Coordinates of C-alpha atoms in Angstrom, one line a residue:
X1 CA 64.1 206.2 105.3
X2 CA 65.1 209.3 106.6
X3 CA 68.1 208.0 108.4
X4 CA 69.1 206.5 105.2
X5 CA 68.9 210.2 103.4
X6 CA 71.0 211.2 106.0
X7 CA 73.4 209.0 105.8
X8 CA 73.8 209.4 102.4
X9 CA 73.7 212.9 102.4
X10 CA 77.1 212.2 104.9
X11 CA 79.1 210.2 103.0
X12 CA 78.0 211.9 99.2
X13 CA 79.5 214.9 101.4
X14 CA 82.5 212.9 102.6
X15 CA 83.6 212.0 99.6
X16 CA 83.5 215.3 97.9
X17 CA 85.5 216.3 100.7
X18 CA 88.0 213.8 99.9
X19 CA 89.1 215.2 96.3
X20 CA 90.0 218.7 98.3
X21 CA 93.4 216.2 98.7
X22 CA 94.3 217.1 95.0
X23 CA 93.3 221.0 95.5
X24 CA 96.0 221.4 97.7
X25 CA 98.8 223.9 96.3
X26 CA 102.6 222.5 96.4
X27 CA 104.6 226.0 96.9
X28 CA 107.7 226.4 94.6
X29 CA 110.3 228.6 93.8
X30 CA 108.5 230.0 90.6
X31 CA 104.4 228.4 90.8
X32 CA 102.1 226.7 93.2
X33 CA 100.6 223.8 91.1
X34 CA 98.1 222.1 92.9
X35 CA 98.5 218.5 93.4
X36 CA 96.1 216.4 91.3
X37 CA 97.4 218.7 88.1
X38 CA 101.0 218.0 89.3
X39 CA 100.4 214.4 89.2
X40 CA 98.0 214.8 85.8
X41 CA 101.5 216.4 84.3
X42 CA 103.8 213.6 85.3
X43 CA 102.2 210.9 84.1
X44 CA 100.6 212.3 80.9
X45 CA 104.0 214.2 80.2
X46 CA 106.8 211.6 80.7
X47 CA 105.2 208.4 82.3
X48 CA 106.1 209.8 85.7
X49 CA 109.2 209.2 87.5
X50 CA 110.4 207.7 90.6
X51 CA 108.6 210.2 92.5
X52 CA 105.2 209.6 90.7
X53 CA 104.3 206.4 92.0
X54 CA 104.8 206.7 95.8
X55 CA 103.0 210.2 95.7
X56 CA 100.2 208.8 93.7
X57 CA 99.6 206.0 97.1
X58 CA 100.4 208.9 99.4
X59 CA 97.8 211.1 97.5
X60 CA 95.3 208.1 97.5
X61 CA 95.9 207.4 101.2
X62 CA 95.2 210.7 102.1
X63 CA 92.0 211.0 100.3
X64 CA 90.8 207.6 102.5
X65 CA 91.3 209.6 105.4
X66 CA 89.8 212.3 104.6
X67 CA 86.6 210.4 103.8
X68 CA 86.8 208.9 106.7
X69 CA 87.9 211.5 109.0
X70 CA 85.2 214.0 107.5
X71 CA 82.3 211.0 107.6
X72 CA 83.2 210.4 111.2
X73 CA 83.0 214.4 112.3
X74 CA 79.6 215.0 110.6
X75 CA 78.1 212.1 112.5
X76 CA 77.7 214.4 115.4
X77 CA 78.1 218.4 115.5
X78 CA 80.3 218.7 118.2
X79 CA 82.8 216.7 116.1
X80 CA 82.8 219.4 113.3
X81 CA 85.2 221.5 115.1
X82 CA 87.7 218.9 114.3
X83 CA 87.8 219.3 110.8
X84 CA 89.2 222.8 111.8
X85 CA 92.1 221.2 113.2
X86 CA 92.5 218.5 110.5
X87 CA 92.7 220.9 107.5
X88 CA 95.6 222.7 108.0
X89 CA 97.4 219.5 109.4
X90 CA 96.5 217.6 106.3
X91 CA 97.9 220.7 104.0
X92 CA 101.1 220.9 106.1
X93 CA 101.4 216.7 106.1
X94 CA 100.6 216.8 102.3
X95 CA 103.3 219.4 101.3
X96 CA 105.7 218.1 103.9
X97 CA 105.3 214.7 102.2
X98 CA 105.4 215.4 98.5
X99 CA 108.0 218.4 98.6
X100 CA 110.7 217.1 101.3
X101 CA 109.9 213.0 102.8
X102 CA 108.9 211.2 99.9
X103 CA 111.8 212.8 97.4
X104 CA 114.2 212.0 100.3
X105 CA 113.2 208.5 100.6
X106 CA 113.0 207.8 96.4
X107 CA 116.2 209.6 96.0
X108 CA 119.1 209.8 98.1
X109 CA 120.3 206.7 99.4
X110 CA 122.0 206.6 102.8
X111 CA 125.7 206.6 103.0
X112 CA 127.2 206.1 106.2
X113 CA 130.7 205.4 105.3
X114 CA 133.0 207.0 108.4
X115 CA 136.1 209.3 106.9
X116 CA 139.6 207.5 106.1
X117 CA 142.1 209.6 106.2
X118 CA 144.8 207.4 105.4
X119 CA 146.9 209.9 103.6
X120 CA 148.8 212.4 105.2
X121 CA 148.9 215.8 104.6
X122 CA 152.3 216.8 103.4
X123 CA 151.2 220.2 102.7
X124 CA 148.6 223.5 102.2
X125 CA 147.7 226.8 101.5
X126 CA 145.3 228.6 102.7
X127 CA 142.2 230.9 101.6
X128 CA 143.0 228.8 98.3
X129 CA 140.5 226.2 96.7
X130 CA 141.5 224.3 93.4
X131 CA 140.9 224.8 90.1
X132 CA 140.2 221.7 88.2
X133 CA 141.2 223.0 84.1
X134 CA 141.8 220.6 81.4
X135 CA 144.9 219.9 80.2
X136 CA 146.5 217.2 77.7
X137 CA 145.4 213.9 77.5
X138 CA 148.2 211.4 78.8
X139 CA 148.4 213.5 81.8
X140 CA 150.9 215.5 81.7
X141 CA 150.4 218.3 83.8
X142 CA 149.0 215.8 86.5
X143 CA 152.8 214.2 86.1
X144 CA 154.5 217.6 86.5
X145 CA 153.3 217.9 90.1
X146 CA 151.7 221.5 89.1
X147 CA 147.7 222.5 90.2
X148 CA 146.0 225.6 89.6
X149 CA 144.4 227.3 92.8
X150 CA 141.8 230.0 93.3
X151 CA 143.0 231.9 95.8
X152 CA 141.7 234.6 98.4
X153 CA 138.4 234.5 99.6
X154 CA 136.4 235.0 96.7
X155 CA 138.2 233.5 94.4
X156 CA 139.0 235.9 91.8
X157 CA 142.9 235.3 91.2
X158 CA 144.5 232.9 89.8
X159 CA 147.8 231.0 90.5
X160 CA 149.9 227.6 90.5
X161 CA 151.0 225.7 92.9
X162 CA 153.7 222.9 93.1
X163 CA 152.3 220.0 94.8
X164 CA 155.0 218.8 96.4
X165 CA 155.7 221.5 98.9
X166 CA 152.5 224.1 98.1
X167 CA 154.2 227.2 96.9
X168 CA 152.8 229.4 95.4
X169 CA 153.2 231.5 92.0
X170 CA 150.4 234.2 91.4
X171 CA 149.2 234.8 88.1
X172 CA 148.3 238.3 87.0
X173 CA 145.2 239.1 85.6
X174 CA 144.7 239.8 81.9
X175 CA 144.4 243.5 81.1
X176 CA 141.2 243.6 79.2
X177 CA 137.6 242.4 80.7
X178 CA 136.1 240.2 83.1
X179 CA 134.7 236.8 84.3
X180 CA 138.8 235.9 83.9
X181 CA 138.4 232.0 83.0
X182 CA 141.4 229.3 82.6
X183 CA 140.4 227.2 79.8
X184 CA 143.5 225.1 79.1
X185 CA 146.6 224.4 81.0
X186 CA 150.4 223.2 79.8
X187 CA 153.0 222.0 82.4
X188 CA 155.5 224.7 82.9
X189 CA 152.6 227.5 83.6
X190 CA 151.2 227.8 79.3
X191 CA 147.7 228.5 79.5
X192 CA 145.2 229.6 77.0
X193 CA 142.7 231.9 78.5
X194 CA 139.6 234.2 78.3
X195 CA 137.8 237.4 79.8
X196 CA 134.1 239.0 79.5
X197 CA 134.0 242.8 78.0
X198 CA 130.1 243.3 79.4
X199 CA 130.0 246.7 77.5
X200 CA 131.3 245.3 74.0
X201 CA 129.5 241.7 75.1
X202 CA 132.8 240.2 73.4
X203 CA 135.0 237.2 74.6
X204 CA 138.8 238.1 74.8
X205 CA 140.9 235.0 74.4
X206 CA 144.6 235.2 75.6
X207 CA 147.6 232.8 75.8
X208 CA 150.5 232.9 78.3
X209 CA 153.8 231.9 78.0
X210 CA 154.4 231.2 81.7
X211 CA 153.4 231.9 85.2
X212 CA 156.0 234.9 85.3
X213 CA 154.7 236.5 81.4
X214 CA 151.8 238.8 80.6
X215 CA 149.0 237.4 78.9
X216 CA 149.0 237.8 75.6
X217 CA 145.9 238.4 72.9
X218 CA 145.0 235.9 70.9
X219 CA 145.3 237.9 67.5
X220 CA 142.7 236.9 64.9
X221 CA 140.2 234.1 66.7
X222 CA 138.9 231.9 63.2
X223 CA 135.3 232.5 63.1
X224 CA 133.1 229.7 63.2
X225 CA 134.4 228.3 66.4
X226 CA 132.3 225.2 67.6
X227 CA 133.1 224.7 71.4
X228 CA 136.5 225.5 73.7
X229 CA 139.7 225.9 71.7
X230 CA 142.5 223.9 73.4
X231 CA 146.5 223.9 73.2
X232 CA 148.8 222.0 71.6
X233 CA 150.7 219.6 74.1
X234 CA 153.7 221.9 73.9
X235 CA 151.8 224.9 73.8
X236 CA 152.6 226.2 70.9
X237 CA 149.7 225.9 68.7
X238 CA 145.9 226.6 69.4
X239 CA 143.7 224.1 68.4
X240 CA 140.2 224.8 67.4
X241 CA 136.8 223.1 66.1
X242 CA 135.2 224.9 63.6
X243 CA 132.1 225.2 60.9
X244 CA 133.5 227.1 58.2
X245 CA 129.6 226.5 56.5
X246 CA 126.4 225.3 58.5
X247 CA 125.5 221.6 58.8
X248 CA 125.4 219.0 57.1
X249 CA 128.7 220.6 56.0
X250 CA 131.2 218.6 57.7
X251 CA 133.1 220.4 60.7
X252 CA 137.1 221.1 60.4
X253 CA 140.2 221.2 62.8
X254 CA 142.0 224.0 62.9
X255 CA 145.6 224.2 64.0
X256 CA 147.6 227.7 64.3
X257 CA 151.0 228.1 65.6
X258 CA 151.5 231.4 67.8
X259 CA 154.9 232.0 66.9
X260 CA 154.1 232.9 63.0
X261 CA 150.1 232.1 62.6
X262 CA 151.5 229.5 60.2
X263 CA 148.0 227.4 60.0
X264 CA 146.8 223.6 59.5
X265 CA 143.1 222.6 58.2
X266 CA 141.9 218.9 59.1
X267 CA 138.7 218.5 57.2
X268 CA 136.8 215.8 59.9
X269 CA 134.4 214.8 56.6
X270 CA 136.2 211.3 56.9
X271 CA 135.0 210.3 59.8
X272 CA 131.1 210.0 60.7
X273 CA 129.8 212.6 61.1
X274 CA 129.0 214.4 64.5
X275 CA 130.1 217.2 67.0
X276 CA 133.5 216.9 67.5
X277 CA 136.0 218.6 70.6
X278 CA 139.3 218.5 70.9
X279 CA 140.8 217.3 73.9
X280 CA 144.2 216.8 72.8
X281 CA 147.1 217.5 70.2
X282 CA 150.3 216.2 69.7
X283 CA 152.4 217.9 66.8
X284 CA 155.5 217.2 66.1
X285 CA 157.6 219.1 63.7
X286 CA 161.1 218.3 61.1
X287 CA 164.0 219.7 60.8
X288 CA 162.7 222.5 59.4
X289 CA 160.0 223.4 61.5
X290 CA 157.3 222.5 59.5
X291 CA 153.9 220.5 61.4
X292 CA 155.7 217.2 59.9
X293 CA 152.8 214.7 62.2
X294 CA 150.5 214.4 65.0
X295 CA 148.0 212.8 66.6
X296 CA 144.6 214.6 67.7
X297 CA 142.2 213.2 70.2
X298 CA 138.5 214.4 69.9
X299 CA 135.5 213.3 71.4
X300 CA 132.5 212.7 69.2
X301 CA 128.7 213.3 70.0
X302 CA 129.6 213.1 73.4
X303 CA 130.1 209.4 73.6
X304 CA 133.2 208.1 71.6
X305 CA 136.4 209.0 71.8
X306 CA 139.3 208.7 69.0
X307 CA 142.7 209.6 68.1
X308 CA 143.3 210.7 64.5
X309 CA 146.3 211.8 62.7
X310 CA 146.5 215.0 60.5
X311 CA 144.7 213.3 57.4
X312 CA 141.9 212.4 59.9
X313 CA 142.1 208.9 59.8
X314 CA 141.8 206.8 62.8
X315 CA 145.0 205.8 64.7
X316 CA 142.5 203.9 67.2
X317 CA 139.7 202.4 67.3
X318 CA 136.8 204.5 69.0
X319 CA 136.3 204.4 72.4
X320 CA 133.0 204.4 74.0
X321 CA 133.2 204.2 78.1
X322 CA 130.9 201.0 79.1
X323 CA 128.0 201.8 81.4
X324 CA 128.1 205.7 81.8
X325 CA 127.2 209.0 79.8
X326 CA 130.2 210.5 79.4
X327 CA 131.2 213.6 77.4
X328 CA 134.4 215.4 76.8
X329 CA 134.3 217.3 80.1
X330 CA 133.9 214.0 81.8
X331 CA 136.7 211.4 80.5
X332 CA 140.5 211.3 81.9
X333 CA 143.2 209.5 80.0
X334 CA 146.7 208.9 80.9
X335 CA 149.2 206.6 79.1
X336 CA 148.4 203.5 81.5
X337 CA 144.4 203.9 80.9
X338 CA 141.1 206.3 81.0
X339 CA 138.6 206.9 83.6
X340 CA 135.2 208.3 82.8
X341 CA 131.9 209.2 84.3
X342 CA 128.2 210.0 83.5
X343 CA 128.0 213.8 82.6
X344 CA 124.4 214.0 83.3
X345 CA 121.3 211.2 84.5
X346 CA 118.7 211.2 85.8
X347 CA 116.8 207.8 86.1
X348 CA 119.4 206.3 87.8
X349 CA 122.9 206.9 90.1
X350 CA 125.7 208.6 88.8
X351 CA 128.7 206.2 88.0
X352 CA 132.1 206.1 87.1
X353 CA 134.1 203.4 84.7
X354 CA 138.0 202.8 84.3
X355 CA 140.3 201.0 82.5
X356 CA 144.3 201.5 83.3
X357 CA 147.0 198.6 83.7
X358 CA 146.4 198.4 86.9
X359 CA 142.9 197.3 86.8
X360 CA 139.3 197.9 85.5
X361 CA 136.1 198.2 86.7
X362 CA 133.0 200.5 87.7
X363 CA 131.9 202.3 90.8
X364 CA 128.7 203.2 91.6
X365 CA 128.0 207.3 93.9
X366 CA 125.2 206.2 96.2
X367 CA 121.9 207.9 94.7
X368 CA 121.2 211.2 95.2
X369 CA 125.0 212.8 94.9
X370 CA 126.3 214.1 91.9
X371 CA 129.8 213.5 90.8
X372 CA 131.8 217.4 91.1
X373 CA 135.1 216.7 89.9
X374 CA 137.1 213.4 89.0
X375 CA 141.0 213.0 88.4
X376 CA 142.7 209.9 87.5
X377 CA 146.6 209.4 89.0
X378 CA 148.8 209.5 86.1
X379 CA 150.0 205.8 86.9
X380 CA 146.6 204.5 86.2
X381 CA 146.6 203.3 90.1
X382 CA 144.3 205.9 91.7
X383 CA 141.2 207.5 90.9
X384 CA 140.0 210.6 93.4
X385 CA 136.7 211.8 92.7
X386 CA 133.9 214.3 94.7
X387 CA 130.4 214.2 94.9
X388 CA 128.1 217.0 96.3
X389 CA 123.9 217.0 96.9
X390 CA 122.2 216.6 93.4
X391 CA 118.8 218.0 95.4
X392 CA 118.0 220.6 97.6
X393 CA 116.6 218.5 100.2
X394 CA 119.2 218.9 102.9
X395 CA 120.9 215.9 104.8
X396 CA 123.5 214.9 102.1
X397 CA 127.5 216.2 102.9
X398 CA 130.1 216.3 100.3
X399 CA 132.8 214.0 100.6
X400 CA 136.1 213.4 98.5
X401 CA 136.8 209.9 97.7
X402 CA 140.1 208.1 96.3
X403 CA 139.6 204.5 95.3
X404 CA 142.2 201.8 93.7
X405 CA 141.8 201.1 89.8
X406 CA 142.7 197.6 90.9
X407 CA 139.6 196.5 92.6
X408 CA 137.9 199.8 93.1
X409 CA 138.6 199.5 96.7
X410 CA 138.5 202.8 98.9
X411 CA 141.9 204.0 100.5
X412 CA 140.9 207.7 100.9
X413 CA 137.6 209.7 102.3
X414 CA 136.9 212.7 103.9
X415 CA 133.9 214.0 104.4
X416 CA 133.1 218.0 104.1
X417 CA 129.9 219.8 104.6
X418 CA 127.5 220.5 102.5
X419 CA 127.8 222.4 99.0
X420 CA 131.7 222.3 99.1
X421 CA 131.9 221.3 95.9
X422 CA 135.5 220.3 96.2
X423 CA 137.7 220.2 92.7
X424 CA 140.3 217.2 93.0
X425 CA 143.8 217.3 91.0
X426 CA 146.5 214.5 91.4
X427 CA 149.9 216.1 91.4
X428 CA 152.3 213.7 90.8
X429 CA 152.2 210.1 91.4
X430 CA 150.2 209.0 94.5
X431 CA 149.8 212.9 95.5
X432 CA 146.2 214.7 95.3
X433 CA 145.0 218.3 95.7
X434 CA 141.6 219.0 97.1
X435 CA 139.8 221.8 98.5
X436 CA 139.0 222.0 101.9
X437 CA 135.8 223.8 103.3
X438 CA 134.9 224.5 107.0
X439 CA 131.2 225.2 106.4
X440 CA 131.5 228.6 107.4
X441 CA 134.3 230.7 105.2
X442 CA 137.5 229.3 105.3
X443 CA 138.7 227.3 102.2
X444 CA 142.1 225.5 102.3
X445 CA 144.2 223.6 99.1
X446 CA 145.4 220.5 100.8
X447 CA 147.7 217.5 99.5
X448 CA 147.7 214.5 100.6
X449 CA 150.0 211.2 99.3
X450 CA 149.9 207.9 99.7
X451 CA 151.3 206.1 102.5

């Protein structure tokens, strides 16, 4: 009987033991939540995730061994000692586990693709990286051969380089306030632009006429403004969403020429409704110089994109990119097609769509990379794109990655180290910019071409 007691006494004590697994504390950057309330939170919060059901069999599995290993050392006292040794290698194993092998395992998928540098250099400047900036839609300033580059070694000026030979014009900075930003681009060196005044806590907006002109205040910014104001495709107007009265009032376009302010409303009530941004304008004027026609491209909600003319009616029908999340910052069209990819996921890998002349198709970024920058080659024939580490987990490189629109095969990769965070520009047909990163300090713009 009394060996009975005592053995039940042992494992009544074992198992007790067992549920210290779910007291042990997962250090983070900003709490130390233990792990059974952890776990608790995932699955009575969202369901859980991918992480939630391996962690719940490693938390499990750890608990039988603790049981056992804790039975086993109180059958005889000179196996107690053990358990000093086992504690601290089942906290280390458990945060190892949870924090840095399991999330490794769930989400980043191996890519072991070697580096194919099949195009050339033709050219590059260095202590430069560049500076991906949107720009009209049909890819014009991708066909004008001009990039915009960050250049010395941190970044803080601005200028624009030709493609085909990688000289250099430097832009200088506007005279009023910081955080100097490049918002939208023209070919031939228009940009619109904006600086930070910390002490007024005011945004400055300023055009310029070319690479060689002052930048210029943009007199009189309409209030109301929802999202980025763009340019015209000829840079002569600004072009602006705006709520001149809080929803469910219907949004308005906004078109103002620099040259005189003249002005042009586009009430957006005759389309359904949502939050609209322009991503390009295409005015064209009579005889007399009056805004005679155009057509506007917006993005709507996020998801569709449409081309309207200036009574707001459709030219198009809606777009809305098959198989991805994209938003306005993340869809490229050019005469011969679009490219788009997913803005933001998280329950599954980041992927890219197209459809140009050439070809169509989807390509999916092996799991656990996000998708930095993506340019599609004004013939429709290229699309060069760069993914860096979604997670701070280490083991994942950046890489920069050209593929064919015909059948989404891969002509172009090189691989760069880790947190380059590369921005890709074509320039010119069959000629792309990319930054170049050594790991260390050294940044370089380099072009390469095709073949």
């Amino acid at each position: 009987m009394a060996n009975t007691m005592v053995t039940q006494g042992r494992t009544f004590v074992a198992l007790l033991a067992s549920f210290l697994v779910y007291a042990i504390p997962l250090p983070g950057p900003h709490a130390a939540p233990l792990l059974g309330g952890a776990l608790f939170g995932a699955i009575t919060r969202s369901r859980g995730n991918a992480l939630t059901l391996p962690t719940i069999v490693f938390a499990v599995a750890a608990q039988i061994l603790t049981f056992l290993v804790v039975w086993w050392c109180l059958g005889e006292k000179r196996r107690r000692l053990l358990l000093v040794l086992y504690v601290p290698v089942l906290v280390v194993l458990t945060i190892a586990s949870t924090l840095l092998l399991i999330p490794r395992a769930v989400l980043i998928a191996a890519d072991d693709a070697a580096d194919n540098l099949a195009w050339p250099i033709t050219c590059s400047l260095k202590e430069a990286s560049v500076q991906a900036v949107r720009s009209p839609a049909g890819g014009a300033l991708r066909r004008s051969g001009e990039v915009w580059v960050r250049m010395g070694q941190d970044g803080s000026r601005l200028g624009l380089m030709q493609g085909g030979d990688c000289t250099l014009t430097a832009l200088s900075p506007p005279p009023k306030g910081t955080m100097h930003s490049l918002l939208f681009a023209v070919p031939g060196g228009i940009t619109l632009e904006s600086t930070w005044d910390v002490k007024a806590q005011q945004t400055f907006w300023w055009r310029r006429p070319s690479t060689t002109a002052e930048a210029m205040a943009v007199d009189s910014m309409p209030g109301g403004v929802d999202g980025p104001p763009i340019l015209s495709d000829d840079g002569g107007w600004i072009v602006v969403v705006r709520r001149p009265r809080p929803p469910p009032a219907s949004p308005e376009l906004l078109l103002r020429r620099f040259s005189d302010g003249v002005s042009r409303v586009v009430d957006l009530a005759p389309l359904e409704r949502g939050s609209f941004m322009p991503i390009g304008a295409n005015l064209r004027l009579d005889s007399a110089g009056r805004l005679d026609e155009g057509t506007i491209q917006l993005s709507r909600s996020d998801e569709e994109f449409l081309t309207i003319d200036l009574e707001a009616r459709q030219t198009t029908e809606a777009l809305k990119p098959p198989g991805v999340d994209a938003s306005a910052l993340s869809f490229r069209r050019v005469e011969t097609g679009w490219a788009a990819w997913d803005a933001y996921v998280e329950d599954r890998p980041y992927t890219i769509a197209w459809e140009t002349t050439a070809g169509r198709g989807s390509r999916v970024v092996p799991k656990g990379r996000g998708i930095t920058s993506l340019d599609l080659d004004p013939s429709g024939r290229w699309i060069a794109y760069s993914t860096s580490a979604i997670y701070n987990l280490g083991g994942v490189g950046d890489s920069v990655i050209v593929i064919a629109t015909k059948d989404g095969s891969e002509v172009f990769r090189h691989a760069l180290p880790g947190y380059t965070r590369s921005d890709v520009a074509f320039v010119g047909d069959g000629r792309l910019a990319y930054t170049w990163f050594d790991g260390a300090s050294r940044t370089e713009v380099r072009v390469v071409s095709t073949p």
